[in-house]
Amino acid sequence: MATITTLLFDFGGTLDGSAHWLDRFLLSYRAAGIEIPRTDLDIAFDHATRIGYGATRVVSRFGMTDLVRFLVGHQFEYLRKSGPDPLRATLDNSDASGRHRLVEAVTNSFVRETSAGLAHSRAVVGALKSRFKMGIVSNFYGNLERILEEAKLDRLFAAVADSSRVGIFKPEAGIFEGALKKLHCVPEAAAMIGDSLAKDCAPARKLGMRTVWLRTEPHAGEDSAAADVLIRSIDEIAQIQW
């Protein structure tokens, strides 16, 4: 078995915090006093995500706060039209300044948690730099390099595959292959670390990479066969015996 020389990381839900963005948005909504079922926010979340993926030219210049504000704004637009009746009534009864305050409250809550997660990852990943070449493979909006620079993480990663930049989205193999090519690494000498079995572990394993599943919350019916290693926190990466 080849020695692991290269680590590829997912970004959202892995490097920026140990929870999926949807779950973190849900907590941020509730912190702002907005009660909404997860299933309803999920639809609005997907709506805003699709808009973000289609607006790379605009979003590419955004830092984290502007990106989150953009996404929350589009979530609100969807929820005003198609959200649960109590929330639609709340948003309709608020004037523009009131809705703006709610958007800012959700945005600020989300960004605070994200900033803390990135600061923690900076310490963890920084300690690995002397042992591994490292890169990121992420379904993102075209501004991931800007986000990494803002968080002082850019110096740690020699390859950044942002799906909206490269035009390939996980789980397609090409986005992983592009990152490995830039790092001059064969799949057998690389490991993929991420919180999604379907988008991170399964496609990486098909290519011949080792796979590390960051599993912070149990979900019924999960098949962990695509994961070679299961961790609960990125702090455990340094202790993995490759």
PDB file of C-alpha atoms in Angstrom:
ATOM      1  CA  MET A   1       0.000   0.000   0.000  1.00  0.00           C
ATOM      2  CA  ALA A   2       1.370   3.402  -1.008  1.00  0.00           C
ATOM      3  CA  THR A   3       2.505   5.878   1.609  1.00  0.00           C
ATOM      4  CA  ILE A   4       0.103   8.801   1.994  1.00  0.00           C
ATOM      5  CA  THR A   5       1.884  11.996   1.015  1.00  0.00           C
ATOM      6  CA  THR A   6      -1.103  14.202   0.154  1.00  0.00           C
ATOM      7  CA  LEU A   7      -4.295  15.207   1.917  1.00  0.00           C
ATOM      8  CA  LEU A   8      -7.329  16.638   0.143  1.00  0.00           C
ATOM      9  CA  PHE A   9      -9.981  18.343   2.257  1.00  0.00           C
ATOM     10  CA  ASP A  10     -13.588  19.268   1.703  1.00  0.00           C
ATOM     11  CA  PHE A  11     -14.346  22.822   2.839  1.00  0.00           C
ATOM     12  CA  GLY A  12     -17.956  23.352   3.969  1.00  0.00           C
ATOM     13  CA  GLY A  13     -18.792  21.231   6.995  1.00  0.00           C
ATOM     14  CA  THR A  14     -15.184  20.100   7.269  1.00  0.00           C
ATOM     15  CA  LEU A  15     -12.670  22.950   7.467  1.00  0.00           C
ATOM     16  CA  ASP A  16     -15.083  25.726   8.388  1.00  0.00           C
ATOM     17  CA  GLY A  17     -16.952  23.867  11.124  1.00  0.00           C
ATOM     18  CA  SER A  18     -18.117  20.425  12.064  1.00  0.00           C
ATOM     19  CA  ALA A  19     -21.681  20.683  10.783  1.00  0.00           C
ATOM     20  CA  HIS A  20     -23.415  20.967   7.414  1.00  0.00           C
ATOM     21  CA  TRP A  21     -24.203  24.535   6.367  1.00  0.00           C
ATOM     22  CA  LEU A  22     -27.936  23.790   6.446  1.00  0.00           C
ATOM     23  CA  ASP A  23     -27.775  22.800  10.110  1.00  0.00           C
ATOM     24  CA  ARG A  24     -25.691  25.842  10.964  1.00  0.00           C
ATOM     25  CA  PHE A  25     -28.096  28.129   9.124  1.00  0.00           C
ATOM     26  CA  LEU A  26     -30.944  26.557  11.072  1.00  0.00           C
ATOM     27  CA  LEU A  27     -29.229  27.432  14.364  1.00  0.00           C
ATOM     28  CA  SER A  28     -28.524  30.954  13.119  1.00  0.00           C
ATOM     29  CA  TYR A  29     -32.176  31.454  12.170  1.00  0.00           C
ATOM     30  CA  ARG A  30     -33.248  30.339  15.616  1.00  0.00           C
ATOM     31  CA  ALA A  31     -30.647  32.573  17.267  1.00  0.00           C
ATOM     32  CA  ALA A  32     -32.253  35.470  15.368  1.00  0.00           C
ATOM     33  CA  GLY A  33     -35.669  34.503  16.754  1.00  0.00           C
ATOM     34  CA  ILE A  34     -36.912  32.829  13.568  1.00  0.00           C
ATOM     35  CA  GLU A  35     -38.448  29.400  14.110  1.00  0.00           C
ATOM     36  CA  ILE A  36     -38.519  27.302  10.964  1.00  0.00           C
ATOM     37  CA  PRO A  37     -38.637  23.533  10.373  1.00  0.00           C
ATOM     38  CA  ARG A  38     -35.457  22.087   8.918  1.00  0.00           C
ATOM     39  CA  THR A  39     -37.334  20.672   5.927  1.00  0.00           C
ATOM     40  CA  ASP A  40     -38.630  24.134   4.977  1.00  0.00           C
ATOM     41  CA  LEU A  41     -35.231  25.768   5.366  1.00  0.00           C
ATOM     42  CA  ASP A  42     -33.701  22.953   3.318  1.00  0.00           C
ATOM     43  CA  ILE A  43     -35.735  23.974   0.270  1.00  0.00           C
ATOM     44  CA  ALA A  44     -34.817  27.642   0.684  1.00  0.00           C
ATOM     45  CA  PHE A  45     -31.185  26.671   1.266  1.00  0.00           C
ATOM     46  CA  ASP A  46     -31.063  24.683  -1.989  1.00  0.00           C
ATOM     47  CA  HIS A  47     -32.746  27.549  -3.848  1.00  0.00           C
ATOM     48  CA  ALA A  48     -30.148  30.068  -2.665  1.00  0.00           C
ATOM     49  CA  THR A  49     -27.296  27.629  -3.327  1.00  0.00           C
ATOM     50  CA  ARG A  50     -28.379  27.176  -6.954  1.00  0.00           C
ATOM     51  CA  ILE A  51     -28.517  30.941  -7.409  1.00  0.00           C
ATOM     52  CA  GLY A  52     -25.058  31.257  -5.896  1.00  0.00           C
ATOM     53  CA  TYR A  53     -23.619  28.624  -8.233  1.00  0.00           C
ATOM     54  CA  GLY A  54     -25.082  30.519 -11.168  1.00  0.00           C
ATOM     55  CA  ALA A  55     -23.723  33.906 -10.087  1.00  0.00           C
ATOM     56  CA  THR A  56     -20.000  33.175 -10.001  1.00  0.00           C
ATOM     57  CA  ARG A  57     -19.066  36.418 -11.746  1.00  0.00           C
ATOM     58  CA  VAL A  58     -20.712  38.420  -8.949  1.00  0.00           C
ATOM     59  CA  VAL A  59     -19.930  36.132  -6.026  1.00  0.00           C
ATOM     60  CA  SER A  60     -16.262  35.612  -6.920  1.00  0.00           C
ATOM     61  CA  ARG A  61     -15.322  38.906  -5.271  1.00  0.00           C
ATOM     62  CA  PHE A  62     -17.174  38.187  -2.007  1.00  0.00           C
ATOM     63  CA  GLY A  63     -15.559  37.447   1.324  1.00  0.00           C
ATOM     64  CA  MET A  64     -17.369  35.203   3.796  1.00  0.00           C
ATOM     65  CA  THR A  65     -19.709  37.840   5.224  1.00  0.00           C
ATOM     66  CA  ASP A  66     -20.842  39.080   1.814  1.00  0.00           C
ATOM     67  CA  LEU A  67     -21.320  35.501   0.599  1.00  0.00           C
ATOM     68  CA  VAL A  68     -23.458  34.515   3.577  1.00  0.00           C
ATOM     69  CA  ARG A  69     -25.488  37.729   3.337  1.00  0.00           C
ATOM     70  CA  PHE A  70     -26.107  36.976  -0.359  1.00  0.00           C
ATOM     71  CA  LEU A  71     -27.282  33.441   0.442  1.00  0.00           C
ATOM     72  CA  VAL A  72     -29.473  34.475   3.384  1.00  0.00           C
ATOM     73  CA  GLY A  73     -31.052  37.222   1.292  1.00  0.00           C
ATOM     74  CA  HIS A  74     -32.070  34.714  -1.356  1.00  0.00           C
ATOM     75  CA  GLN A  75     -33.279  32.287   1.310  1.00  0.00           C
ATOM     76  CA  PHE A  76     -35.522  35.045   2.671  1.00  0.00           C
ATOM     77  CA  GLU A  77     -36.871  35.847  -0.795  1.00  0.00           C
ATOM     78  CA  TYR A  78     -37.855  32.228  -1.258  1.00  0.00           C
ATOM     79  CA  LEU A  79     -39.366  31.952   2.230  1.00  0.00           C
ATOM     80  CA  ARG A  80     -41.457  35.097   1.724  1.00  0.00           C
ATOM     81  CA  LYS A  81     -43.099  33.461  -1.284  1.00  0.00           C
ATOM     82  CA  SER A  82     -43.127  29.782  -0.428  1.00  0.00           C
ATOM     83  CA  GLY A  83     -42.186  29.329   3.221  1.00  0.00           C
ATOM     84  CA  PRO A  84     -44.462  28.099   6.028  1.00  0.00           C
ATOM     85  CA  ASP A  85     -47.457  30.372   6.635  1.00  0.00           C
ATOM     86  CA  PRO A  86     -46.358  31.769  10.048  1.00  0.00           C
ATOM     87  CA  LEU A  87     -42.955  32.766   8.682  1.00  0.00           C
ATOM     88  CA  ARG A  88     -44.436  34.226   5.499  1.00  0.00           C
ATOM     89  CA  ALA A  89     -46.729  36.344   7.652  1.00  0.00           C
ATOM     90  CA  THR A  90     -43.818  37.499   9.824  1.00  0.00           C
ATOM     91  CA  LEU A  91     -41.732  38.498   6.819  1.00  0.00           C
ATOM     92  CA  ASP A  92     -44.652  40.143   5.015  1.00  0.00           C
ATOM     93  CA  ASN A  93     -45.510  42.168   8.114  1.00  0.00           C
ATOM     94  CA  SER A  94     -41.934  43.424   8.419  1.00  0.00           C
ATOM     95  CA  ASP A  95     -40.847  46.438   6.414  1.00  0.00           C
ATOM     96  CA  ALA A  96     -37.664  46.407   4.360  1.00  0.00           C
ATOM     97  CA  SER A  97     -35.523  47.633   7.241  1.00  0.00           C
ATOM     98  CA  GLY A  98     -36.961  44.969   9.537  1.00  0.00           C
ATOM     99  CA  ARG A  99     -36.173  42.206   7.048  1.00  0.00           C
ATOM    100  CA  HIS A 100     -32.701  43.655   6.594  1.00  0.00           C
ATOM    101  CA  ARG A 101     -32.106  43.462  10.346  1.00  0.00           C
ATOM    102  CA  LEU A 102     -33.170  39.813  10.331  1.00  0.00           C
ATOM    103  CA  VAL A 103     -30.874  39.023   7.396  1.00  0.00           C
ATOM    104  CA  GLU A 104     -28.002  40.703   9.227  1.00  0.00           C
ATOM    105  CA  ALA A 105     -28.745  38.829  12.446  1.00  0.00           C
ATOM    106  CA  VAL A 106     -28.710  35.448  10.681  1.00  0.00           C
ATOM    107  CA  THR A 107     -25.614  36.404   8.691  1.00  0.00           C
ATOM    108  CA  ASN A 108     -23.645  37.608  11.704  1.00  0.00           C
ATOM    109  CA  SER A 109     -24.496  34.515  13.739  1.00  0.00           C
ATOM    110  CA  PHE A 110     -23.418  32.186  10.930  1.00  0.00           C
ATOM    111  CA  VAL A 111     -20.210  34.096  10.213  1.00  0.00           C
ATOM    112  CA  ARG A 112     -19.177  34.145  13.882  1.00  0.00           C
ATOM    113  CA  GLU A 113     -19.403  30.358  14.075  1.00  0.00           C
ATOM    114  CA  THR A 114     -17.650  29.953  10.730  1.00  0.00           C
ATOM    115  CA  SER A 115     -14.787  32.236  11.734  1.00  0.00           C
ATOM    116  CA  ALA A 116     -14.249  30.207  14.896  1.00  0.00           C
ATOM    117  CA  GLY A 117     -14.236  26.968  12.881  1.00  0.00           C
ATOM    118  CA  LEU A 118     -11.722  28.325  10.380  1.00  0.00           C
ATOM    119  CA  ALA A 119      -9.435  29.573  13.138  1.00  0.00           C
ATOM    120  CA  HIS A 120      -9.459  26.112  14.707  1.00  0.00           C
ATOM    121  CA  SER A 121      -8.743  24.452  11.361  1.00  0.00           C
ATOM    122  CA  ARG A 122      -5.869  26.840  10.732  1.00  0.00           C
ATOM    123  CA  ALA A 123      -4.127  25.472  13.824  1.00  0.00           C
ATOM    124  CA  VAL A 124      -4.932  21.828  13.047  1.00  0.00           C
ATOM    125  CA  VAL A 125      -3.991  21.945   9.363  1.00  0.00           C
ATOM    126  CA  GLY A 126      -0.940  24.103  10.015  1.00  0.00           C
ATOM    127  CA  ALA A 127       0.494  21.321  12.160  1.00  0.00           C
ATOM    128  CA  LEU A 128       0.184  18.914   9.191  1.00  0.00           C
ATOM    129  CA  LYS A 129       1.969  21.076   6.641  1.00  0.00           C
ATOM    130  CA  SER A 130       5.425  19.656   7.356  1.00  0.00           C
ATOM    131  CA  ARG A 131       4.160  16.091   6.752  1.00  0.00           C
ATOM    132  CA  PHE A 132       1.837  16.386   3.752  1.00  0.00           C
ATOM    133  CA  LYS A 133       1.097  18.265   0.585  1.00  0.00           C
ATOM    134  CA  MET A 134      -2.466  19.551   0.923  1.00  0.00           C
ATOM    135  CA  GLY A 135      -5.330  20.732  -1.219  1.00  0.00           C
ATOM    136  CA  ILE A 136      -9.056  21.476  -1.100  1.00  0.00           C
ATOM    137  CA  VAL A 137     -11.803  20.001  -3.276  1.00  0.00           C
ATOM    138  CA  SER A 138     -15.095  21.780  -2.696  1.00  0.00           C
ATOM    139  CA  ASN A 139     -18.455  22.485  -4.274  1.00  0.00           C
ATOM    140  CA  PHE A 140     -18.288  26.247  -3.843  1.00  0.00           C
ATOM    141  CA  TYR A 141     -19.233  29.548  -5.435  1.00  0.00           C
ATOM    142  CA  GLY A 142     -16.084  30.740  -7.194  1.00  0.00           C
ATOM    143  CA  ASN A 143     -14.684  32.705  -4.248  1.00  0.00           C
ATOM    144  CA  LEU A 144     -13.072  29.963  -2.181  1.00  0.00           C
ATOM    145  CA  GLU A 145      -9.551  31.284  -2.679  1.00  0.00           C
ATOM    146  CA  ARG A 146     -10.739  34.681  -1.430  1.00  0.00           C
ATOM    147  CA  ILE A 147     -12.301  33.012   1.630  1.00  0.00           C
ATOM    148  CA  LEU A 148      -9.088  31.103   2.376  1.00  0.00           C
ATOM    149  CA  GLU A 149      -6.979  34.251   2.054  1.00  0.00           C
ATOM    150  CA  GLU A 150      -9.348  36.114   4.359  1.00  0.00           C
ATOM    151  CA  ALA A 151      -9.033  33.319   6.948  1.00  0.00           C
ATOM    152  CA  LYS A 152      -5.225  33.132   6.546  1.00  0.00           C
ATOM    153  CA  LEU A 153      -5.496  29.548   5.321  1.00  0.00           C
ATOM    154  CA  ASP A 154      -4.309  30.114   1.758  1.00  0.00           C
ATOM    155  CA  ARG A 155      -0.621  29.454   2.502  1.00  0.00           C
ATOM    156  CA  LEU A 156      -1.447  25.932   3.717  1.00  0.00           C
ATOM    157  CA  PHE A 157      -2.956  24.609   0.481  1.00  0.00           C
ATOM    158  CA  ALA A 158      -1.059  24.119  -2.759  1.00  0.00           C
ATOM    159  CA  ALA A 159      -4.208  23.302  -4.759  1.00  0.00           C
ATOM    160  CA  VAL A 160      -7.752  24.664  -4.480  1.00  0.00           C
ATOM    161  CA  ALA A 161     -10.434  23.073  -6.665  1.00  0.00           C
ATOM    162  CA  ASP A 162     -13.493  25.337  -6.407  1.00  0.00           C
ATOM    163  CA  SER A 163     -16.269  23.698  -8.439  1.00  0.00           C
ATOM    164  CA  SER A 164     -17.645  26.965  -9.803  1.00  0.00           C
ATOM    165  CA  ARG A 165     -14.162  27.907 -11.016  1.00  0.00           C
ATOM    166  CA  VAL A 166     -13.231  24.585 -12.593  1.00  0.00           C
ATOM    167  CA  GLY A 167     -16.716  23.824 -13.903  1.00  0.00           C
ATOM    168  CA  ILE A 168     -16.881  20.373 -12.314  1.00  0.00           C
ATOM    169  CA  PHE A 169     -18.896  19.540  -9.206  1.00  0.00           C
ATOM    170  CA  LYS A 170     -18.419  16.683  -6.760  1.00  0.00           C
ATOM    171  CA  PRO A 171     -19.018  13.767  -6.989  1.00  0.00           C
ATOM    172  CA  GLU A 172     -17.605  13.972 -10.552  1.00  0.00           C
ATOM    173  CA  ALA A 173     -14.139  12.453 -10.672  1.00  0.00           C
ATOM    174  CA  GLY A 174     -12.614  15.314 -12.663  1.00  0.00           C
ATOM    175  CA  ILE A 175     -12.575  17.760  -9.782  1.00  0.00           C
ATOM    176  CA  PHE A 176     -10.485  15.356  -7.680  1.00  0.00           C
ATOM    177  CA  GLU A 177      -8.231  14.486 -10.596  1.00  0.00           C
ATOM    178  CA  GLY A 178      -7.530  18.159 -11.275  1.00  0.00           C
ATOM    179  CA  ALA A 179      -6.434  18.775  -7.697  1.00  0.00           C
ATOM    180  CA  LEU A 180      -4.214  15.681  -7.687  1.00  0.00           C
ATOM    181  CA  LYS A 181      -2.607  16.713 -10.968  1.00  0.00           C
ATOM    182  CA  LYS A 182      -1.746  20.134  -9.566  1.00  0.00           C
ATOM    183  CA  LEU A 183      -0.211  18.452  -6.518  1.00  0.00           C
ATOM    184  CA  HIS A 184       1.739  15.967  -8.724  1.00  0.00           C
ATOM    185  CA  CYS A 185       0.228  13.090  -6.795  1.00  0.00           C
ATOM    186  CA  VAL A 186      -1.232   9.732  -7.827  1.00  0.00           C
ATOM    187  CA  PRO A 187      -4.543   8.778  -6.176  1.00  0.00           C
ATOM    188  CA  GLU A 188      -2.976   5.879  -4.252  1.00  0.00           C
ATOM    189  CA  ALA A 189      -0.743   8.320  -2.356  1.00  0.00           C
ATOM    190  CA  ALA A 190      -3.608  10.650  -1.386  1.00  0.00           C
ATOM    191  CA  ALA A 191      -6.416  10.713   1.150  1.00  0.00           C
ATOM    192  CA  MET A 192      -9.703  12.622   0.918  1.00  0.00           C
ATOM    193  CA  ILE A 193     -11.179  14.054   4.113  1.00  0.00           C
ATOM    194  CA  GLY A 194     -14.790  15.227   4.150  1.00  0.00           C
ATOM    195  CA  ASP A 195     -18.167  15.072   5.828  1.00  0.00           C
ATOM    196  CA  SER A 196     -20.086  13.552   2.898  1.00  0.00           C
ATOM    197  CA  LEU A 197     -19.957   9.859   2.040  1.00  0.00           C
ATOM    198  CA  ALA A 198     -21.590  10.436  -1.336  1.00  0.00           C
ATOM    199  CA  LYS A 199     -19.675  13.520  -2.473  1.00  0.00           C
ATOM    200  CA  ASP A 200     -16.314  13.084  -0.761  1.00  0.00           C
ATOM    201  CA  CYS A 201     -15.586   9.492   0.186  1.00  0.00           C
ATOM    202  CA  ALA A 202     -17.290   7.424  -2.528  1.00  0.00           C
ATOM    203  CA  PRO A 203     -15.854   9.211  -5.594  1.00  0.00           C
ATOM    204  CA  ALA A 204     -12.393   9.514  -4.032  1.00  0.00           C
ATOM    205  CA  ARG A 205     -12.337   5.823  -3.213  1.00  0.00           C
ATOM    206  CA  LYS A 206     -13.309   4.904  -6.791  1.00  0.00           C
ATOM    207  CA  LEU A 207     -10.209   6.761  -7.932  1.00  0.00           C
ATOM    208  CA  GLY A 208      -8.038   4.751  -5.557  1.00  0.00           C
ATOM    209  CA  MET A 209      -7.633   7.310  -2.795  1.00  0.00           C
ATOM    210  CA  ARG A 210      -7.845   6.541   0.891  1.00  0.00           C
ATOM    211  CA  THR A 211     -10.938   8.119   2.481  1.00  0.00           C
ATOM    212  CA  VAL A 212     -11.614   9.751   5.834  1.00  0.00           C
ATOM    213  CA  TRP A 213     -15.229  10.451   6.814  1.00  0.00           C
ATOM    214  CA  LEU A 214     -15.801  13.287   9.260  1.00  0.00           C
ATOM    215  CA  ARG A 215     -19.018  12.056  10.872  1.00  0.00           C
ATOM    216  CA  THR A 216     -20.198  14.412  13.575  1.00  0.00           C
ATOM    217  CA  GLU A 217     -23.866  13.401  13.670  1.00  0.00           C
ATOM    218  CA  PRO A 218     -25.276   9.891  13.162  1.00  0.00           C
ATOM    219  CA  HIS A 219     -27.881   9.449  10.447  1.00  0.00           C
ATOM    220  CA  ALA A 220     -30.047   6.397   9.978  1.00  0.00           C
ATOM    221  CA  GLY A 221     -29.344   4.107   7.054  1.00  0.00           C
ATOM    222  CA  GLU A 222     -25.818   5.334   6.319  1.00  0.00           C
ATOM    223  CA  ASP A 223     -23.514   2.895   4.546  1.00  0.00           C
ATOM    224  CA  SER A 224     -19.994   3.707   5.643  1.00  0.00           C
ATOM    225  CA  ALA A 225     -18.353   1.245   3.246  1.00  0.00           C
ATOM    226  CA  ALA A 226     -16.835   4.116   1.249  1.00  0.00           C
ATOM    227  CA  ALA A 227     -14.899   5.338   4.301  1.00  0.00           C
ATOM    228  CA  ASP A 228     -11.577   3.786   5.273  1.00  0.00           C
ATOM    229  CA  VAL A 229     -11.374   5.839   8.450  1.00  0.00           C
ATOM    230  CA  LEU A 230     -14.110   7.453  10.537  1.00  0.00           C
ATOM    231  CA  ILE A 231     -13.338  10.512  12.671  1.00  0.00           C
ATOM    232  CA  ARG A 232     -15.500  12.745  14.849  1.00  0.00           C
ATOM    233  CA  SER A 233     -13.296  15.835  14.658  1.00  0.00           C
ATOM    234  CA  ILE A 234     -10.551  17.125  12.380  1.00  0.00           C
ATOM    235  CA  ASP A 235      -8.324  17.073  15.472  1.00  0.00           C
ATOM    236  CA  GLU A 236      -8.088  13.304  14.965  1.00  0.00           C
ATOM    237  CA  ILE A 237      -6.356  13.575  11.588  1.00  0.00           C
ATOM    238  CA  ALA A 238      -2.882  13.869  13.091  1.00  0.00           C
ATOM    239  CA  GLN A 239      -3.359  10.538  14.898  1.00  0.00           C
ATOM    240  CA  ILE A 240      -4.407   8.501  11.847  1.00  0.00           C
ATOM    241  CA  GLN A 241      -2.019   5.641  11.150  1.00  0.00           C
ATOM    242  CA  TRP A 242      -1.728   5.589   7.381  1.00  0.00           C
TER     243      TRP A 242
END
